[in-house]
Short mmCIF file of N, CA, C and O in Angstrom, two decimals:
data_model
loop_
_atom_site.label_atom_id
_atom_site.label_comp_id
_atom_site.label_asym_id
_atom_site.label_seq_id
_atom_site.Cartn_x
_atom_site.Cartn_y
_atom_site.Cartn_z
N MET A 253 0.84 -1.17 0.00
CA MET A 253 0.00 0.00 0.00
C MET A 253 0.89 1.25 0.00
O MET A 253 1.79 1.38 0.81
N ILE A 254 0.60 2.16 -0.87
CA ILE A 254 1.38 3.40 -0.99
C ILE A 254 0.70 4.48 -0.17
O ILE A 254 -0.49 4.74 -0.31
N ALA A 255 1.47 5.10 0.70
CA ALA A 255 0.93 6.18 1.54
C ALA A 255 0.73 7.43 0.69
O ALA A 255 1.56 7.75 -0.16
N GLU A 256 -0.38 8.09 0.92
CA GLU A 256 -0.67 9.34 0.21
C GLU A 256 0.24 10.44 0.75
O GLU A 256 0.37 10.61 1.96
N LYS A 257 0.89 11.15 -0.15
CA LYS A 257 1.79 12.22 0.27
C LYS A 257 0.98 13.45 0.64
O LYS A 257 0.11 13.89 -0.11
N THR A 258 1.24 13.97 1.81
CA THR A 258 0.55 15.17 2.27
C THR A 258 1.37 16.38 1.88
O THR A 258 2.57 16.41 2.09
N SER A 259 0.70 17.38 1.33
CA SER A 259 1.43 18.60 1.01
C SER A 259 1.55 19.44 2.27
O SER A 259 0.67 19.41 3.14
N ILE A 260 2.62 20.16 2.37
CA ILE A 260 2.85 20.99 3.54
C ILE A 260 2.12 22.31 3.37
O ILE A 260 2.24 22.98 2.36
N VAL A 261 1.34 22.64 4.39
CA VAL A 261 0.65 23.93 4.41
C VAL A 261 1.47 24.84 5.32
O VAL A 261 1.76 24.49 6.46
N ARG A 262 1.85 25.98 4.80
CA ARG A 262 2.68 26.93 5.53
C ARG A 262 1.81 27.99 6.20
O ARG A 262 0.69 28.25 5.80
N THR A 263 2.37 28.62 7.22
CA THR A 263 1.66 29.67 7.94
C THR A 263 1.16 30.74 6.99
O THR A 263 0.02 31.19 7.09
N ARG A 264 1.98 31.15 6.04
CA ARG A 264 1.59 32.20 5.10
C ARG A 264 0.35 31.82 4.27
O ARG A 264 -0.35 32.69 3.78
N ASP A 265 0.10 30.51 4.14
CA ASP A 265 -1.05 30.04 3.35
C ASP A 265 -2.38 30.23 4.09
O ASP A 265 -3.43 30.25 3.45
N VAL A 266 -2.35 30.34 5.41
CA VAL A 266 -3.59 30.41 6.19
C VAL A 266 -3.73 31.67 7.03
O VAL A 266 -4.76 31.88 7.66
N MET A 267 -2.70 32.51 7.06
CA MET A 267 -2.74 33.72 7.90
C MET A 267 -3.68 34.77 7.32
O MET A 267 -4.00 34.76 6.13
N GLN A 268 -4.14 35.68 8.19
CA GLN A 268 -4.84 36.86 7.73
C GLN A 268 -3.78 37.89 7.38
O GLN A 268 -2.84 38.10 8.15
N GLN A 269 -3.93 38.51 6.22
CA GLN A 269 -2.95 39.49 5.76
C GLN A 269 -2.96 40.73 6.63
O GLN A 269 -4.02 41.18 7.06
N GLY A 270 -1.80 41.29 6.85
CA GLY A 270 -1.67 42.56 7.55
C GLY A 270 -1.80 42.45 9.05
O GLY A 270 -2.31 41.47 9.59
N VAL A 271 -1.28 43.46 9.73
CA VAL A 271 -1.31 43.54 11.17
C VAL A 271 -1.72 44.96 11.53
O VAL A 271 -1.28 45.92 10.89
N VAL A 272 -2.55 45.10 12.54
CA VAL A 272 -2.96 46.42 13.02
C VAL A 272 -2.14 46.74 14.26
O VAL A 272 -2.19 45.99 15.24
N PHE A 273 -1.41 47.84 14.21
CA PHE A 273 -0.53 48.26 15.30
C PHE A 273 -1.19 49.38 16.11
O PHE A 273 -1.85 50.25 15.55
N ILE A 274 -0.97 49.35 17.43
CA ILE A 274 -1.44 50.42 18.31
C ILE A 274 -0.33 50.75 19.31
O ILE A 274 0.61 49.98 19.48
N ASP A 275 -0.50 51.85 19.98
CA ASP A 275 0.41 52.25 21.05
C ASP A 275 -0.14 51.70 22.37
O ASP A 275 -1.35 51.75 22.60
N GLY A 276 0.72 51.22 23.22
CA GLY A 276 0.30 50.64 24.49
C GLY A 276 -0.30 51.65 25.46
O GLY A 276 -0.95 51.26 26.44
N MET A 277 -0.11 52.93 25.20
CA MET A 277 -0.64 53.97 26.09
C MET A 277 -2.10 54.31 25.81
O MET A 277 -2.73 54.98 26.63
N ILE A 278 -2.65 53.85 24.67
CA ILE A 278 -4.06 54.17 24.42
C ILE A 278 -4.94 53.39 25.39
O ILE A 278 -4.52 52.39 25.97
N THR A 279 -6.17 53.86 25.55
CA THR A 279 -7.07 53.18 26.47
C THR A 279 -7.66 51.92 25.84
O THR A 279 -7.67 51.77 24.61
N ALA A 280 -8.16 51.06 26.68
CA ALA A 280 -8.83 49.85 26.20
C ALA A 280 -10.03 50.23 25.33
O ALA A 280 -10.30 49.59 24.33
N LYS A 281 -10.71 51.30 25.71
CA LYS A 281 -11.86 51.78 24.93
C LYS A 281 -11.44 52.14 23.50
O LYS A 281 -12.10 51.77 22.53
N GLU A 282 -10.31 52.85 23.36
CA GLU A 282 -9.80 53.22 22.04
C GLU A 282 -9.36 51.98 21.26
O GLU A 282 -9.59 51.89 20.05
N ALA A 283 -8.76 51.04 21.94
CA ALA A 283 -8.31 49.80 21.28
C ALA A 283 -9.50 49.00 20.77
O ALA A 283 -9.47 48.48 19.65
N ILE A 284 -10.55 48.92 21.57
CA ILE A 284 -11.75 48.20 21.14
C ILE A 284 -12.38 48.88 19.92
O ILE A 284 -12.81 48.21 18.98
N ALA A 285 -12.38 50.20 19.91
CA ALA A 285 -12.90 50.94 18.75
C ALA A 285 -12.08 50.63 17.50
O ALA A 285 -12.63 50.45 16.41
N THR A 286 -10.76 50.54 17.66
CA THR A 286 -9.89 50.19 16.53
C THR A 286 -10.19 48.78 16.04
O THR A 286 -10.25 48.53 14.83
N MET A 287 -10.39 47.84 16.96
CA MET A 287 -10.71 46.46 16.59
C MET A 287 -12.02 46.40 15.80
O MET A 287 -12.11 45.70 14.79
N ARG A 288 -13.01 47.14 16.25
CA ARG A 288 -14.29 47.19 15.53
C ARG A 288 -14.11 47.76 14.13
O ARG A 288 -14.61 47.23 13.16
N ASP A 289 -13.39 48.89 14.08
CA ASP A 289 -13.18 49.59 12.81
C ASP A 289 -12.42 48.72 11.81
O ASP A 289 -12.77 48.67 10.63
N LYS A 290 -11.38 48.03 12.26
CA LYS A 290 -10.53 47.23 11.38
C LYS A 290 -11.03 45.78 11.23
O LYS A 290 -10.46 45.01 10.47
N LYS A 291 -12.08 45.43 12.01
CA LYS A 291 -12.66 44.08 11.98
C LYS A 291 -11.61 42.99 12.26
O LYS A 291 -11.44 42.03 11.52
N VAL A 292 -10.88 43.19 13.39
CA VAL A 292 -9.88 42.23 13.84
C VAL A 292 -10.15 41.86 15.29
O VAL A 292 -10.82 42.59 16.01
N SER A 293 -9.61 40.72 15.71
CA SER A 293 -9.82 40.28 17.10
C SER A 293 -8.56 40.40 17.94
O SER A 293 -8.55 39.99 19.09
N ALA A 294 -7.49 40.95 17.34
CA ALA A 294 -6.25 41.17 18.09
C ALA A 294 -5.49 42.34 17.47
O ALA A 294 -5.58 42.59 16.27
N LEU A 295 -4.74 43.03 18.31
CA LEU A 295 -3.93 44.17 17.88
C LEU A 295 -2.50 43.96 18.37
O LEU A 295 -2.28 43.44 19.47
N LEU A 296 -1.54 44.38 17.57
CA LEU A 296 -0.15 44.30 17.98
C LEU A 296 0.24 45.62 18.62
O LEU A 296 -0.05 46.69 18.08
N VAL A 297 0.86 45.54 19.77
CA VAL A 297 1.28 46.73 20.51
C VAL A 297 2.72 47.06 20.10
O VAL A 297 3.61 46.22 20.21
N LYS A 298 2.90 48.30 19.63
CA LYS A 298 4.21 48.75 19.13
C LYS A 298 5.29 48.67 20.20
O LYS A 298 5.01 48.87 21.38
N LYS A 299 6.50 48.44 19.73
CA LYS A 299 7.67 48.48 20.60
C LYS A 299 7.93 49.93 21.00
O LYS A 299 7.73 50.84 20.21
N ARG A 300 8.40 50.14 22.21
CA ARG A 300 8.74 51.49 22.67
C ARG A 300 10.16 51.87 22.29
O ARG A 300 10.53 53.03 22.30
N SER A 301 10.99 50.85 21.97
CA SER A 301 12.37 51.08 21.53
C SER A 301 12.78 49.85 20.71
O SER A 301 12.12 48.81 20.78
N PRO A 302 13.87 49.95 19.96
CA PRO A 302 14.32 48.79 19.17
C PRO A 302 14.63 47.56 20.02
O PRO A 302 14.50 46.43 19.56
N GLU A 303 15.01 47.76 21.28
CA GLU A 303 15.34 46.63 22.17
C GLU A 303 14.11 46.03 22.84
O GLU A 303 14.20 44.99 23.48
N ASP A 304 12.97 46.68 22.70
CA ASP A 304 11.73 46.23 23.33
C ASP A 304 11.17 45.02 22.59
O ASP A 304 11.65 44.65 21.52
N ALA A 305 10.14 44.41 23.14
CA ALA A 305 9.45 43.28 22.52
C ALA A 305 8.06 43.72 22.09
O ALA A 305 7.50 44.66 22.64
N TRP A 306 7.51 43.03 21.10
CA TRP A 306 6.13 43.28 20.68
C TRP A 306 5.18 42.81 21.77
O TRP A 306 5.45 41.83 22.46
N GLY A 307 4.06 43.48 21.89
CA GLY A 307 2.98 43.03 22.76
C GLY A 307 1.78 42.71 21.89
O GLY A 307 1.72 43.09 20.72
N ILE A 308 0.82 42.01 22.45
CA ILE A 308 -0.41 41.69 21.71
C ILE A 308 -1.58 41.82 22.68
O ILE A 308 -1.46 41.46 23.85
N VAL A 309 -2.67 42.37 22.19
CA VAL A 309 -3.88 42.45 23.00
C VAL A 309 -5.02 41.86 22.16
O VAL A 309 -5.17 42.17 20.98
N ALA A 310 -5.76 40.96 22.78
CA ALA A 310 -6.83 40.24 22.08
C ALA A 310 -8.10 40.29 22.91
O ALA A 310 -8.09 40.73 24.07
N VAL A 311 -9.17 39.82 22.33
CA VAL A 311 -10.48 39.84 22.98
C VAL A 311 -10.42 39.27 24.39
O VAL A 311 -10.95 39.87 25.34
N GLN A 312 -9.75 38.14 24.57
CA GLN A 312 -9.71 37.52 25.91
C GLN A 312 -8.99 38.40 26.93
O GLN A 312 -9.29 38.34 28.12
N ASP A 313 -8.07 39.26 26.49
CA ASP A 313 -7.42 40.19 27.41
C ASP A 313 -8.40 41.23 27.92
O ASP A 313 -8.34 41.64 29.08
N PHE A 314 -9.32 41.66 27.07
CA PHE A 314 -10.36 42.62 27.50
C PHE A 314 -11.35 41.95 28.45
O PHE A 314 -11.80 42.57 29.41
N ILE A 315 -11.65 40.70 28.19
CA ILE A 315 -12.54 39.95 29.08
C ILE A 315 -11.92 39.88 30.48
O ILE A 315 -12.53 40.23 31.48
N ARG A 316 -10.66 39.43 30.53
CA ARG A 316 -9.95 39.26 31.80
C ARG A 316 -9.66 40.61 32.47
O ARG A 316 -9.89 40.78 33.66
N GLY A 317 -9.16 41.57 31.71
CA GLY A 317 -8.69 42.82 32.29
C GLY A 317 -9.74 43.90 32.48
O GLY A 317 -9.51 44.85 33.23
N ILE A 318 -10.90 43.75 31.84
CA ILE A 318 -11.95 44.76 31.95
C ILE A 318 -13.21 44.16 32.58
O ILE A 318 -13.61 44.54 33.67
N ILE A 319 -13.82 43.23 31.89
CA ILE A 319 -15.11 42.70 32.34
C ILE A 319 -14.98 41.96 33.67
O ILE A 319 -15.68 42.28 34.64
N ILE A 320 -14.10 40.96 33.75
CA ILE A 320 -13.98 40.17 34.97
C ILE A 320 -13.48 41.01 36.15
O ILE A 320 -13.96 40.87 37.27
N SER A 321 -12.56 41.91 35.87
CA SER A 321 -12.01 42.73 36.95
C SER A 321 -12.90 43.91 37.34
O SER A 321 -12.63 44.60 38.31
N GLY A 322 -13.96 44.15 36.56
CA GLY A 322 -14.91 45.21 36.90
C GLY A 322 -14.40 46.61 36.65
O GLY A 322 -14.87 47.56 37.27
N ARG A 323 -13.44 46.75 35.75
CA ARG A 323 -12.89 48.07 35.44
C ARG A 323 -13.59 48.68 34.22
O ARG A 323 -14.19 47.96 33.42
N LEU A 324 -13.45 49.97 34.05
CA LEU A 324 -14.03 50.66 32.90
C LEU A 324 -12.99 50.76 31.78
O LEU A 324 -11.83 51.12 32.05
N PRO A 325 -13.36 50.47 30.53
CA PRO A 325 -12.41 50.52 29.41
C PRO A 325 -11.72 51.87 29.26
O PRO A 325 -10.57 51.94 28.84
N LYS A 326 -12.39 52.95 29.64
CA LYS A 326 -11.79 54.29 29.51
C LYS A 326 -10.72 54.54 30.56
O LYS A 326 -9.91 55.45 30.42
N ASP A 327 -10.69 53.70 31.60
CA ASP A 327 -9.74 53.88 32.70
C ASP A 327 -8.55 52.92 32.66
O ASP A 327 -7.71 52.93 33.57
N VAL A 328 -8.48 52.10 31.62
CA VAL A 328 -7.42 51.09 31.53
C VAL A 328 -6.60 51.32 30.27
O VAL A 328 -7.15 51.46 29.18
N ASN A 329 -5.28 51.37 30.42
CA ASN A 329 -4.40 51.46 29.26
C ASN A 329 -4.10 50.06 28.75
O ASN A 329 -4.02 49.11 29.54
N VAL A 330 -3.89 49.95 27.46
CA VAL A 330 -3.63 48.66 26.84
C VAL A 330 -2.44 47.95 27.48
O VAL A 330 -2.49 46.74 27.71
N TYR A 331 -1.38 48.68 27.81
CA TYR A 331 -0.19 48.03 28.37
C TYR A 331 -0.49 47.29 29.67
O TYR A 331 0.22 46.37 30.04
N GLU A 332 -1.59 47.65 30.36
CA GLU A 332 -1.94 46.99 31.61
C GLU A 332 -2.53 45.59 31.40
O GLU A 332 -2.50 44.77 32.31
N ILE A 333 -3.09 45.35 30.23
CA ILE A 333 -3.79 44.08 30.00
C ILE A 333 -3.21 43.24 28.87
O ILE A 333 -3.60 42.10 28.68
N MET A 334 -2.26 43.79 28.13
CA MET A 334 -1.70 43.08 26.97
C MET A 334 -0.81 41.91 27.41
O MET A 334 -0.42 41.81 28.57
N THR A 335 -0.51 41.05 26.46
CA THR A 335 0.44 39.96 26.66
C THR A 335 1.75 40.39 26.02
O THR A 335 1.77 40.85 24.88
N LYS A 336 2.84 40.24 26.78
CA LYS A 336 4.13 40.65 26.28
C LYS A 336 5.19 39.76 26.89
O LYS A 336 5.13 39.52 28.09
N PRO A 337 6.11 39.22 26.14
CA PRO A 337 6.31 39.41 24.71
C PRO A 337 5.36 38.56 23.89
O PRO A 337 4.92 37.50 24.33
N ALA A 338 5.06 39.05 22.68
CA ALA A 338 4.24 38.27 21.75
C ALA A 338 5.14 37.25 21.06
O ALA A 338 6.26 37.57 20.69
N ILE A 339 4.64 36.05 20.95
CA ILE A 339 5.37 35.01 20.22
C ILE A 339 5.08 35.21 18.74
O ILE A 339 3.92 35.34 18.35
N THR A 340 6.12 35.28 17.92
CA THR A 340 5.92 35.40 16.47
C THR A 340 6.16 34.06 15.80
O THR A 340 6.93 33.24 16.29
N ILE A 341 5.47 33.86 14.70
CA ILE A 341 5.53 32.60 13.96
C ILE A 341 6.17 32.85 12.60
O ILE A 341 5.76 33.76 11.89
N PRO A 342 7.17 32.04 12.21
CA PRO A 342 7.76 32.21 10.89
C PRO A 342 6.72 31.93 9.78
O PRO A 342 5.92 30.99 9.89
N ALA A 343 6.76 32.72 8.73
CA ALA A 343 5.79 32.59 7.64
C ALA A 343 5.88 31.23 6.95
O ALA A 343 4.88 30.73 6.43
N ASP A 344 7.05 30.62 6.96
CA ASP A 344 7.22 29.33 6.27
C ASP A 344 7.06 28.12 7.17
O ASP A 344 7.26 26.99 6.74
N MET A 345 6.66 28.32 8.43
CA MET A 345 6.50 27.19 9.34
C MET A 345 5.30 26.32 8.92
O MET A 345 4.24 26.83 8.55
N ASP A 346 5.48 25.03 8.98
CA ASP A 346 4.42 24.05 8.73
C ASP A 346 3.34 24.25 9.79
O ASP A 346 3.64 24.36 10.98
N ILE A 347 2.07 24.30 9.37
CA ILE A 347 1.00 24.58 10.32
C ILE A 347 0.84 23.49 11.38
O ILE A 347 0.27 23.74 12.44
N ARG A 348 1.35 22.29 11.12
CA ARG A 348 1.31 21.26 12.16
C ARG A 348 2.12 21.71 13.38
O ARG A 348 1.73 21.48 14.52
N TYR A 349 3.25 22.37 13.12
CA TYR A 349 4.09 22.86 14.22
C TYR A 349 3.47 24.09 14.88
O TYR A 349 3.61 24.28 16.08
N VAL A 350 2.80 24.90 14.07
CA VAL A 350 2.10 26.06 14.63
C VAL A 350 1.03 25.58 15.61
O VAL A 350 0.92 26.07 16.73
N ALA A 351 0.25 24.59 15.19
CA ALA A 351 -0.81 24.05 16.04
C ALA A 351 -0.23 23.49 17.34
O ALA A 351 -0.77 23.73 18.42
N ARG A 352 0.86 22.74 17.25
CA ARG A 352 1.51 22.19 18.45
C ARG A 352 1.99 23.29 19.38
O ARG A 352 1.82 23.22 20.60
N LEU A 353 2.61 24.31 18.81
CA LEU A 353 3.11 25.42 19.61
C LEU A 353 1.97 26.14 20.32
O LEU A 353 2.03 26.39 21.52
N PHE A 354 0.90 26.46 19.59
CA PHE A 354 -0.26 27.12 20.18
C PHE A 354 -0.82 26.28 21.33
O PHE A 354 -1.12 26.81 22.40
N TYR A 355 -0.95 24.99 21.12
CA TYR A 355 -1.50 24.09 22.13
C TYR A 355 -0.60 24.05 23.37
O TYR A 355 -1.07 24.20 24.50
N ARG A 356 0.70 23.87 23.16
CA ARG A 356 1.63 23.74 24.29
C ARG A 356 1.80 25.02 25.08
O ARG A 356 1.94 24.99 26.30
N VAL A 357 1.79 26.15 24.40
CA VAL A 357 2.01 27.43 25.06
C VAL A 357 0.69 28.02 25.58
O VAL A 357 0.69 28.86 26.47
N GLY A 358 -0.42 27.56 25.02
CA GLY A 358 -1.72 28.05 25.47
C GLY A 358 -2.12 29.38 24.86
O GLY A 358 -2.75 30.20 25.53
N ILE A 359 -1.74 29.60 23.60
CA ILE A 359 -2.14 30.83 22.91
C ILE A 359 -3.11 30.51 21.79
O ILE A 359 -3.20 29.36 21.35
N ARG A 360 -3.82 31.52 21.32
CA ARG A 360 -4.82 31.33 20.27
C ARG A 360 -4.46 32.00 18.96
O ARG A 360 -5.03 31.70 17.93
N ARG A 361 -3.52 32.94 19.02
CA ARG A 361 -3.13 33.67 17.82
C ARG A 361 -1.75 34.25 18.00
O ARG A 361 -1.29 34.42 19.13
N ALA A 362 -1.10 34.57 16.86
CA ALA A 362 0.24 35.16 16.92
C ALA A 362 0.52 35.89 15.61
O ALA A 362 0.00 35.50 14.55
N PRO A 363 1.36 36.92 15.68
CA PRO A 363 1.78 37.59 14.45
C PRO A 363 2.71 36.69 13.64
O PRO A 363 3.43 35.86 14.21
N VAL A 364 2.68 36.87 12.34
CA VAL A 364 3.51 36.09 11.42
C VAL A 364 4.65 36.97 10.93
O VAL A 364 4.43 38.11 10.51
N GLU A 365 5.86 36.41 10.99
CA GLU A 365 7.06 37.16 10.65
C GLU A 365 7.72 36.58 9.41
O GLU A 365 7.82 35.37 9.25
N ASP A 366 8.16 37.48 8.52
CA ASP A 366 8.90 37.08 7.33
C ASP A 366 10.07 38.04 7.15
O ASP A 366 9.85 39.24 6.95
N GLN A 367 11.28 37.53 7.27
CA GLN A 367 12.50 38.31 7.13
C GLN A 367 12.49 39.57 8.01
O GLN A 367 12.78 40.67 7.57
N GLY A 368 12.08 39.39 9.27
CA GLY A 368 12.09 40.48 10.24
C GLY A 368 10.90 41.42 10.18
O GLY A 368 10.78 42.33 10.98
N GLU A 369 9.99 41.19 9.25
CA GLU A 369 8.81 42.05 9.11
C GLU A 369 7.56 41.27 9.50
O GLU A 369 7.40 40.10 9.15
N LEU A 370 6.66 41.93 10.25
CA LEU A 370 5.40 41.30 10.62
C LEU A 370 4.42 41.50 9.48
O LEU A 370 4.12 42.63 9.09
N ILE A 371 3.94 40.38 8.92
CA ILE A 371 3.14 40.45 7.68
C ILE A 371 1.70 39.97 7.83
O ILE A 371 0.92 40.10 6.89
N GLY A 372 1.34 39.41 8.97
CA GLY A 372 -0.02 38.91 9.13
C GLY A 372 -0.23 38.33 10.51
O GLY A 372 0.64 38.43 11.38
N MET A 373 -1.41 37.75 10.70
CA MET A 373 -1.76 37.10 11.97
C MET A 373 -2.27 35.70 11.65
O MET A 373 -3.02 35.52 10.69
N VAL A 374 -1.89 34.75 12.48
CA VAL A 374 -2.40 33.39 12.36
C VAL A 374 -3.11 33.06 13.67
O VAL A 374 -2.67 33.46 14.74
N SER A 375 -4.24 32.38 13.55
CA SER A 375 -5.01 32.01 14.73
C SER A 375 -5.38 30.54 14.65
O SER A 375 -5.26 29.91 13.59
N LEU A 376 -5.84 30.01 15.78
CA LEU A 376 -6.31 28.62 15.78
C LEU A 376 -7.38 28.41 14.72
O LEU A 376 -7.35 27.45 13.98
N SER A 377 -8.33 29.34 14.64
CA SER A 377 -9.41 29.17 13.67
C SER A 377 -8.91 29.26 12.23
O SER A 377 -9.39 28.54 11.36
N SER A 378 -7.91 30.11 11.96
CA SER A 378 -7.40 30.20 10.59
C SER A 378 -6.67 28.92 10.16
O SER A 378 -6.62 28.60 8.98
N LEU A 379 -6.13 28.17 11.13
CA LEU A 379 -5.48 26.90 10.80
C LEU A 379 -6.48 25.93 10.17
O LEU A 379 -6.12 25.09 9.35
N ILE A 380 -7.74 26.04 10.57
CA ILE A 380 -8.78 25.15 10.06
C ILE A 380 -9.62 25.84 8.98
O ILE A 380 -9.77 25.34 7.87
N LEU A 381 -10.16 27.00 9.30
CA LEU A 381 -11.13 27.64 8.41
C LEU A 381 -10.52 28.20 7.13
O LEU A 381 -11.20 28.28 6.11
N ASP A 382 -9.26 28.59 7.17
CA ASP A 382 -8.60 29.15 5.98
C ASP A 382 -7.68 28.15 5.32
O ASP A 382 -6.85 28.51 4.50
N ASN A 383 -7.84 26.89 5.66
CA ASN A 383 -6.98 25.82 5.15
C ASN A 383 -7.73 25.07 4.07
O ASN A 383 -8.76 24.45 4.34
N GLU A 384 -7.23 25.10 2.85
CA GLU A 384 -7.89 24.47 1.70
C GLU A 384 -7.95 22.94 1.78
O GLU A 384 -8.68 22.30 1.05
N LEU A 385 -7.15 22.35 2.69
CA LEU A 385 -7.18 20.89 2.81
C LEU A 385 -8.44 20.39 3.51
O LEU A 385 -8.79 19.23 3.41
N PHE A 386 -9.13 21.29 4.24
CA PHE A 386 -10.34 20.89 4.96
C PHE A 386 -11.56 21.14 4.12
O PHE A 386 -11.66 22.02 3.35
#
């Protein structure tokens, strides 16, 4: 019996194009407005210096940092609730490894990096819903 050869699906094949950047000093209310306007579920928080790390803020951060904690979005800055450092995923990584990494680290999405530039976002749902093999 001959095994069927599986083609490798790369992160770039299933990622959402582009990344929306914000400053960590803006309020959660402003960040949520940006998410609505850009129709995204996560924002990348800009580095404050070249030596700094990227941050990421996603819907679950607002749930934890605003709703559950009983705070008002206008009174919370993004840097207070974001995840930092953000784990970046190479654009050419096989999605099987992306899925394993997400599962082991407990994350749902990450920015995609190609030659030092952030070019998109990959999420658990994009691994399935944007994958032509399914």
